[in-house]
Amino acid sequence: MKLDLTALLNKRMPKADFDFTVDPSSVEGAAGFPEDIALTGDIRVCGSITDNNGYMALEATVSADYKTVCDRCLKGLTGHIEFPFGRIVRVSASEDGGEDEDELLYVSEGGIDFDRDVIEELSLELPIYHLCSEDCPGLCPVCGKRLDGSCVCEKTKETDPRMETFRKLLDKMKE
Ligand SMILES: [Zn+2]
Ligand SMILES: [Zn+2]
């Protein structure tokens, strides 16, 4: 979305607030966006730009909801992410304050459009590893069921006395 900054640039206002959303469908196919994550609503961008004698700073909070799957048990899960987003806004590229290019946004035709920057930063902020819970037991390598009691493989192994005898026998053979 293009944010109109004419009032700020004409010094009629020292501060411009904004609150808008970015359509997640514009994220599809965005370079570097994690493939295992699907956004479930609009990306919200809320903040303000303040003008301090020509030095314009943008400060915002970006938030989004998403769904993905647990890396251990493949159960579907939802998540919420919120992170601070900051940039320095420049009217022209000729000003040089020695800042990192990635930290800058340039005004074009009286406004700025930084949807792409928001999407890029979101893709970096999203967690790489997802767990349905801290102590997710994962899946049984034998039967593929979630190791939360629905799998009986481990139990049978432990309680079957014949298996125990067999194991002792194997140990003896190794000696
Ligand atoms: Zn899990
Ligand atoms: Zn099992």
PDB file of C-alpha atoms and ligand atoms in Angstrom:
ATOM      1  CA  MET A   1       0.000   0.000   0.000  1.00  0.00           C
ATOM      2  CA  LYS A   2       1.189   3.502  -0.754  1.00  0.00           C
ATOM      3  CA  LEU A   3       1.379   5.744   2.285  1.00  0.00           C
ATOM      4  CA  ASP A   4       0.742   9.405   1.475  1.00  0.00           C
ATOM      5  CA  LEU A   5       3.313  11.634   3.173  1.00  0.00           C
ATOM      6  CA  THR A   6       2.483  14.976   1.572  1.00  0.00           C
ATOM      7  CA  ALA A   7       1.259  16.567   4.832  1.00  0.00           C
ATOM      8  CA  LEU A   8       4.468  15.492   6.552  1.00  0.00           C
ATOM      9  CA  LEU A   9       6.678  16.614   3.673  1.00  0.00           C
ATOM     10  CA  ASN A  10       4.951  19.996   3.470  1.00  0.00           C
ATOM     11  CA  LYS A  11       5.641  20.398   7.211  1.00  0.00           C
ATOM     12  CA  ARG A  12       1.967  20.636   7.995  1.00  0.00           C
ATOM     13  CA  MET A  13       2.387  17.747  10.435  1.00  0.00           C
ATOM     14  CA  PRO A  14       5.331  16.544  12.538  1.00  0.00           C
ATOM     15  CA  LYS A  15       3.985  13.024  12.705  1.00  0.00           C
ATOM     16  CA  ALA A  16       1.936  10.701  10.506  1.00  0.00           C
ATOM     17  CA  ASP A  17       0.224   7.667  11.997  1.00  0.00           C
ATOM     18  CA  PHE A  18      -0.688   4.660   9.922  1.00  0.00           C
ATOM     19  CA  ASP A  19      -2.461   1.379  10.377  1.00  0.00           C
ATOM     20  CA  PHE A  20      -2.963  -0.777   7.327  1.00  0.00           C
ATOM     21  CA  THR A  21      -2.907  -4.354   6.177  1.00  0.00           C
ATOM     22  CA  VAL A  22      -0.992  -6.170   3.490  1.00  0.00           C
ATOM     23  CA  ASP A  23      -2.838  -8.865   1.583  1.00  0.00           C
ATOM     24  CA  PRO A  24      -1.068 -12.183   2.225  1.00  0.00           C
ATOM     25  CA  SER A  25      -1.753 -13.323  -1.353  1.00  0.00           C
ATOM     26  CA  SER A  26       0.890 -10.802  -2.358  1.00  0.00           C
ATOM     27  CA  VAL A  27       3.287 -12.887  -0.265  1.00  0.00           C
ATOM     28  CA  GLU A  28       2.797 -16.012  -2.359  1.00  0.00           C
ATOM     29  CA  GLY A  29       5.914 -16.701  -4.282  1.00  0.00           C
ATOM     30  CA  ALA A  30       7.804 -13.938  -2.482  1.00  0.00           C
ATOM     31  CA  ALA A  31      11.498 -14.781  -2.470  1.00  0.00           C
ATOM     32  CA  GLY A  32      12.633 -16.428   0.728  1.00  0.00           C
ATOM     33  CA  PHE A  33       9.188 -16.859   2.261  1.00  0.00           C
ATOM     34  CA  PRO A  34       9.033 -20.162   4.195  1.00  0.00           C
ATOM     35  CA  GLU A  35       7.118 -22.780   2.194  1.00  0.00           C
ATOM     36  CA  ASP A  36       5.770 -24.601   5.246  1.00  0.00           C
ATOM     37  CA  ILE A  37       3.966 -21.507   6.534  1.00  0.00           C
ATOM     38  CA  ALA A  38       0.603 -20.223   5.318  1.00  0.00           C
ATOM     39  CA  LEU A  39      -0.620 -16.851   6.548  1.00  0.00           C
ATOM     40  CA  THR A  40      -4.212 -17.030   7.748  1.00  0.00           C
ATOM     41  CA  GLY A  41      -5.127 -13.348   7.699  1.00  0.00           C
ATOM     42  CA  ASP A  42      -3.854  -9.993   6.578  1.00  0.00           C
ATOM     43  CA  ILE A  43      -0.447  -8.794   7.720  1.00  0.00           C
ATOM     44  CA  ARG A  44      -1.055  -5.792   9.949  1.00  0.00           C
ATOM     45  CA  VAL A  45       1.323  -2.845   9.897  1.00  0.00           C
ATOM     46  CA  CYS A  46       0.715  -0.263  12.590  1.00  0.00           C
ATOM     47  CA  GLY A  47       2.927   2.659  13.526  1.00  0.00           C
ATOM     48  CA  SER A  48       4.004   6.191  12.717  1.00  0.00           C
ATOM     49  CA  ILE A  49       6.557   8.334  10.943  1.00  0.00           C
ATOM     50  CA  THR A  50       7.991  11.273  12.840  1.00  0.00           C
ATOM     51  CA  ASP A  51       9.775  14.181  11.261  1.00  0.00           C
ATOM     52  CA  ASN A  52      12.544  15.661  13.362  1.00  0.00           C
ATOM     53  CA  ASN A  53      13.920  18.599  11.348  1.00  0.00           C
ATOM     54  CA  GLY A  54      14.014  16.612   8.148  1.00  0.00           C
ATOM     55  CA  TYR A  55      15.127  13.375   9.758  1.00  0.00           C
ATOM     56  CA  MET A  56      12.173  11.080   9.234  1.00  0.00           C
ATOM     57  CA  ALA A  57      11.981   7.876  11.213  1.00  0.00           C
ATOM     58  CA  LEU A  58       9.402   5.161  10.700  1.00  0.00           C
ATOM     59  CA  GLU A  59       8.538   2.924  13.610  1.00  0.00           C
ATOM     60  CA  ALA A  60       5.966   0.172  13.297  1.00  0.00           C
ATOM     61  CA  THR A  61       4.778  -3.131  14.648  1.00  0.00           C
ATOM     62  CA  VAL A  62       4.110  -5.878  12.135  1.00  0.00           C
ATOM     63  CA  SER A  63       1.859  -8.748  13.144  1.00  0.00           C
ATOM     64  CA  ALA A  64       0.432 -11.798  11.392  1.00  0.00           C
ATOM     65  CA  ASP A  65      -1.272 -15.111  12.086  1.00  0.00           C
ATOM     66  CA  TYR A  66      -0.174 -18.282  10.372  1.00  0.00           C
ATOM     67  CA  LYS A  67      -0.622 -21.999  10.268  1.00  0.00           C
ATOM     68  CA  THR A  68       1.987 -24.674   9.843  1.00  0.00           C
ATOM     69  CA  VAL A  69       2.741 -28.194  11.093  1.00  0.00           C
ATOM     70  CA  CYS A  70       4.720 -29.460  14.065  1.00  0.00           C
ATOM     71  CA  ASP A  71       8.197 -30.537  12.995  1.00  0.00           C
ATOM     72  CA  ARG A  72       8.125 -33.529  15.324  1.00  0.00           C
ATOM     73  CA  CYS A  73       4.606 -34.960  15.060  1.00  0.00           C
ATOM     74  CA  LEU A  74       3.235 -33.228  11.938  1.00  0.00           C
ATOM     75  CA  LYS A  75       0.180 -32.026  13.819  1.00  0.00           C
ATOM     76  CA  GLY A  76      -1.305 -28.813  12.421  1.00  0.00           C
ATOM     77  CA  LEU A  77      -0.740 -25.733  14.546  1.00  0.00           C
ATOM     78  CA  THR A  78      -1.351 -22.020  14.440  1.00  0.00           C
ATOM     79  CA  GLY A  79       0.955 -19.222  15.471  1.00  0.00           C
ATOM     80  CA  HIS A  80       1.023 -15.470  15.915  1.00  0.00           C
ATOM     81  CA  ILE A  81       4.020 -13.303  15.236  1.00  0.00           C
ATOM     82  CA  GLU A  82       4.654  -9.705  16.158  1.00  0.00           C
ATOM     83  CA  PHE A  83       7.886  -7.794  15.668  1.00  0.00           C
ATOM     84  CA  PRO A  84       9.136  -4.209  15.486  1.00  0.00           C
ATOM     85  CA  PHE A  85       9.843  -2.725  12.074  1.00  0.00           C
ATOM     86  CA  GLY A  86      11.925   0.422  11.719  1.00  0.00           C
ATOM     87  CA  ARG A  87      13.270   2.459   8.810  1.00  0.00           C
ATOM     88  CA  ILE A  88      14.717   5.858   8.074  1.00  0.00           C
ATOM     89  CA  VAL A  89      12.704   7.704   5.434  1.00  0.00           C
ATOM     90  CA  ARG A  90      14.624   9.715   2.836  1.00  0.00           C
ATOM     91  CA  VAL A  91      13.297  12.171   0.290  1.00  0.00           C
ATOM     92  CA  SER A  92      16.166  11.656  -2.113  1.00  0.00           C
ATOM     93  CA  ALA A  93      19.045   9.259  -2.530  1.00  0.00           C
ATOM     94  CA  SER A  94      21.554  12.110  -2.590  1.00  0.00           C
ATOM     95  CA  GLU A  95      21.465  12.582   1.186  1.00  0.00           C
ATOM     96  CA  ASP A  96      24.108  10.425   2.772  1.00  0.00           C
ATOM     97  CA  GLY A  97      24.081   9.769   6.474  1.00  0.00           C
ATOM     98  CA  GLY A  98      26.170   6.632   6.234  1.00  0.00           C
ATOM     99  CA  GLU A  99      23.229   4.352   7.020  1.00  0.00           C
ATOM    100  CA  ASP A 100      22.818   0.830   5.782  1.00  0.00           C
ATOM    101  CA  GLU A 101      20.735   0.773   2.562  1.00  0.00           C
ATOM    102  CA  ASP A 102      18.488  -1.888   4.090  1.00  0.00           C
ATOM    103  CA  GLU A 103      17.458   0.574   6.778  1.00  0.00           C
ATOM    104  CA  LEU A 104      16.277   3.199   4.295  1.00  0.00           C
ATOM    105  CA  LEU A 105      13.022   3.913   2.517  1.00  0.00           C
ATOM    106  CA  TYR A 106      12.820   6.483  -0.258  1.00  0.00           C
ATOM    107  CA  VAL A 107       9.874   8.760  -0.872  1.00  0.00           C
ATOM    108  CA  SER A 108       8.476   8.498  -4.357  1.00  0.00           C
ATOM    109  CA  GLU A 109       5.721  10.795  -5.652  1.00  0.00           C
ATOM    110  CA  GLY A 110       4.888  12.050  -2.183  1.00  0.00           C
ATOM    111  CA  GLY A 111       4.643   8.704  -0.480  1.00  0.00           C
ATOM    112  CA  ILE A 112       6.271   5.422   0.421  1.00  0.00           C
ATOM    113  CA  ASP A 113       5.324   1.852  -0.370  1.00  0.00           C
ATOM    114  CA  PHE A 114       7.124  -0.647   1.827  1.00  0.00           C
ATOM    115  CA  ASP A 115       4.932  -3.757   1.519  1.00  0.00           C
ATOM    116  CA  ARG A 116       7.847  -5.654   0.037  1.00  0.00           C
ATOM    117  CA  ASP A 117      10.124  -4.668   2.945  1.00  0.00           C
ATOM    118  CA  VAL A 118       7.472  -5.836   5.423  1.00  0.00           C
ATOM    119  CA  ILE A 119       7.118  -9.198   3.664  1.00  0.00           C
ATOM    120  CA  GLU A 120      10.871  -9.701   3.469  1.00  0.00           C
ATOM    121  CA  GLU A 121      11.315  -8.924   7.145  1.00  0.00           C
ATOM    122  CA  LEU A 122       8.387 -11.149   8.082  1.00  0.00           C
ATOM    123  CA  SER A 123       9.961 -14.086   6.273  1.00  0.00           C
ATOM    124  CA  LEU A 124      13.154 -13.567   8.298  1.00  0.00           C
ATOM    125  CA  GLU A 125      11.331 -13.197  11.615  1.00  0.00           C
ATOM    126  CA  LEU A 126       9.149 -16.301  11.304  1.00  0.00           C
ATOM    127  CA  PRO A 127      10.424 -19.253  13.331  1.00  0.00           C
ATOM    128  CA  ILE A 128      12.234 -21.938  11.343  1.00  0.00           C
ATOM    129  CA  TYR A 129      11.344 -24.674  13.793  1.00  0.00           C
ATOM    130  CA  HIS A 130       7.750 -25.283  14.900  1.00  0.00           C
ATOM    131  CA  LEU A 131       6.598 -27.408  17.819  1.00  0.00           C
ATOM    132  CA  CYS A 132       2.971 -28.063  18.870  1.00  0.00           C
ATOM    133  CA  SER A 133       4.271 -28.005  22.454  1.00  0.00           C
ATOM    134  CA  GLU A 134       7.695 -27.745  24.092  1.00  0.00           C
ATOM    135  CA  ASP A 135       7.563 -31.395  25.116  1.00  0.00           C
ATOM    136  CA  CYS A 136       6.045 -32.812  21.935  1.00  0.00           C
ATOM    137  CA  PRO A 137       6.939 -36.511  22.035  1.00  0.00           C
ATOM    138  CA  GLY A 138       7.131 -36.834  18.255  1.00  0.00           C
ATOM    139  CA  LEU A 139       6.192 -39.860  16.193  1.00  0.00           C
ATOM    140  CA  CYS A 140       6.958 -43.524  16.833  1.00  0.00           C
ATOM    141  CA  PRO A 141       9.581 -44.652  14.318  1.00  0.00           C
ATOM    142  CA  VAL A 142       7.927 -48.085  14.240  1.00  0.00           C
ATOM    143  CA  CYS A 143       4.194 -47.461  13.786  1.00  0.00           C
ATOM    144  CA  GLY A 144       4.168 -43.751  12.899  1.00  0.00           C
ATOM    145  CA  LYS A 145       1.662 -42.856  15.596  1.00  0.00           C
ATOM    146  CA  ARG A 146       2.133 -39.907  17.900  1.00  0.00           C
ATOM    147  CA  LEU A 147       4.007 -41.024  21.047  1.00  0.00           C
ATOM    148  CA  ASP A 148       1.322 -39.742  23.409  1.00  0.00           C
ATOM    149  CA  GLY A 149      -0.102 -43.092  24.461  1.00  0.00           C
ATOM    150  CA  SER A 150      -1.722 -44.050  21.160  1.00  0.00           C
ATOM    151  CA  CYS A 151       1.355 -46.034  20.192  1.00  0.00           C
ATOM    152  CA  VAL A 152       1.897 -49.344  22.009  1.00  0.00           C
ATOM    153  CA  CYS A 153       5.211 -50.386  20.457  1.00  0.00           C
ATOM    154  CA  GLU A 154       7.393 -49.163  23.331  1.00  0.00           C
ATOM    155  CA  LYS A 155       5.077 -50.617  25.975  1.00  0.00           C
ATOM    156  CA  THR A 156       5.022 -54.064  24.379  1.00  0.00           C
ATOM    157  CA  LYS A 157       8.776 -54.066  24.146  1.00  0.00           C
ATOM    158  CA  GLU A 158       9.166 -53.218  27.810  1.00  0.00           C
ATOM    159  CA  THR A 159       6.606 -55.595  29.230  1.00  0.00           C
ATOM    160  CA  ASP A 160       7.143 -58.587  26.995  1.00  0.00           C
ATOM    161  CA  PRO A 161       9.312 -60.974  29.064  1.00  0.00           C
ATOM    162  CA  ARG A 162      10.207 -62.995  25.998  1.00  0.00           C
ATOM    163  CA  MET A 163      11.829 -59.922  24.451  1.00  0.00           C
ATOM    164  CA  GLU A 164      13.805 -59.452  27.658  1.00  0.00           C
ATOM    165  CA  THR A 165      15.070 -63.055  27.594  1.00  0.00           C
ATOM    166  CA  PHE A 166      16.003 -62.684  23.958  1.00  0.00           C
ATOM    167  CA  ARG A 167      17.905 -59.484  24.665  1.00  0.00           C
ATOM    168  CA  LYS A 168      19.864 -61.135  27.487  1.00  0.00           C
ATOM    169  CA  LEU A 169      20.697 -63.958  25.154  1.00  0.00           C
ATOM    170  CA  LEU A 170      21.985 -61.517  22.560  1.00  0.00           C
ATOM    171  CA  ASP A 171      24.134 -59.805  25.186  1.00  0.00           C
ATOM    172  CA  LYS A 172      25.628 -63.153  26.183  1.00  0.00           C
ATOM    173  CA  MET A 173      26.462 -63.925  22.577  1.00  0.00           C
ATOM    174  CA  LYS A 174      28.289 -60.632  22.281  1.00  0.00           C
ATOM    175  CA  GLU A 175      30.487 -61.379  25.294  1.00  0.00           C
TER     176      GLU A 175
HETATM  177 ZN    ZN B   1       4.107 -32.050  17.886  1.00  0.00          ZN
HETATM  178 ZN    ZN B   2       4.598 -47.192  17.760  1.00  0.00          ZN
END
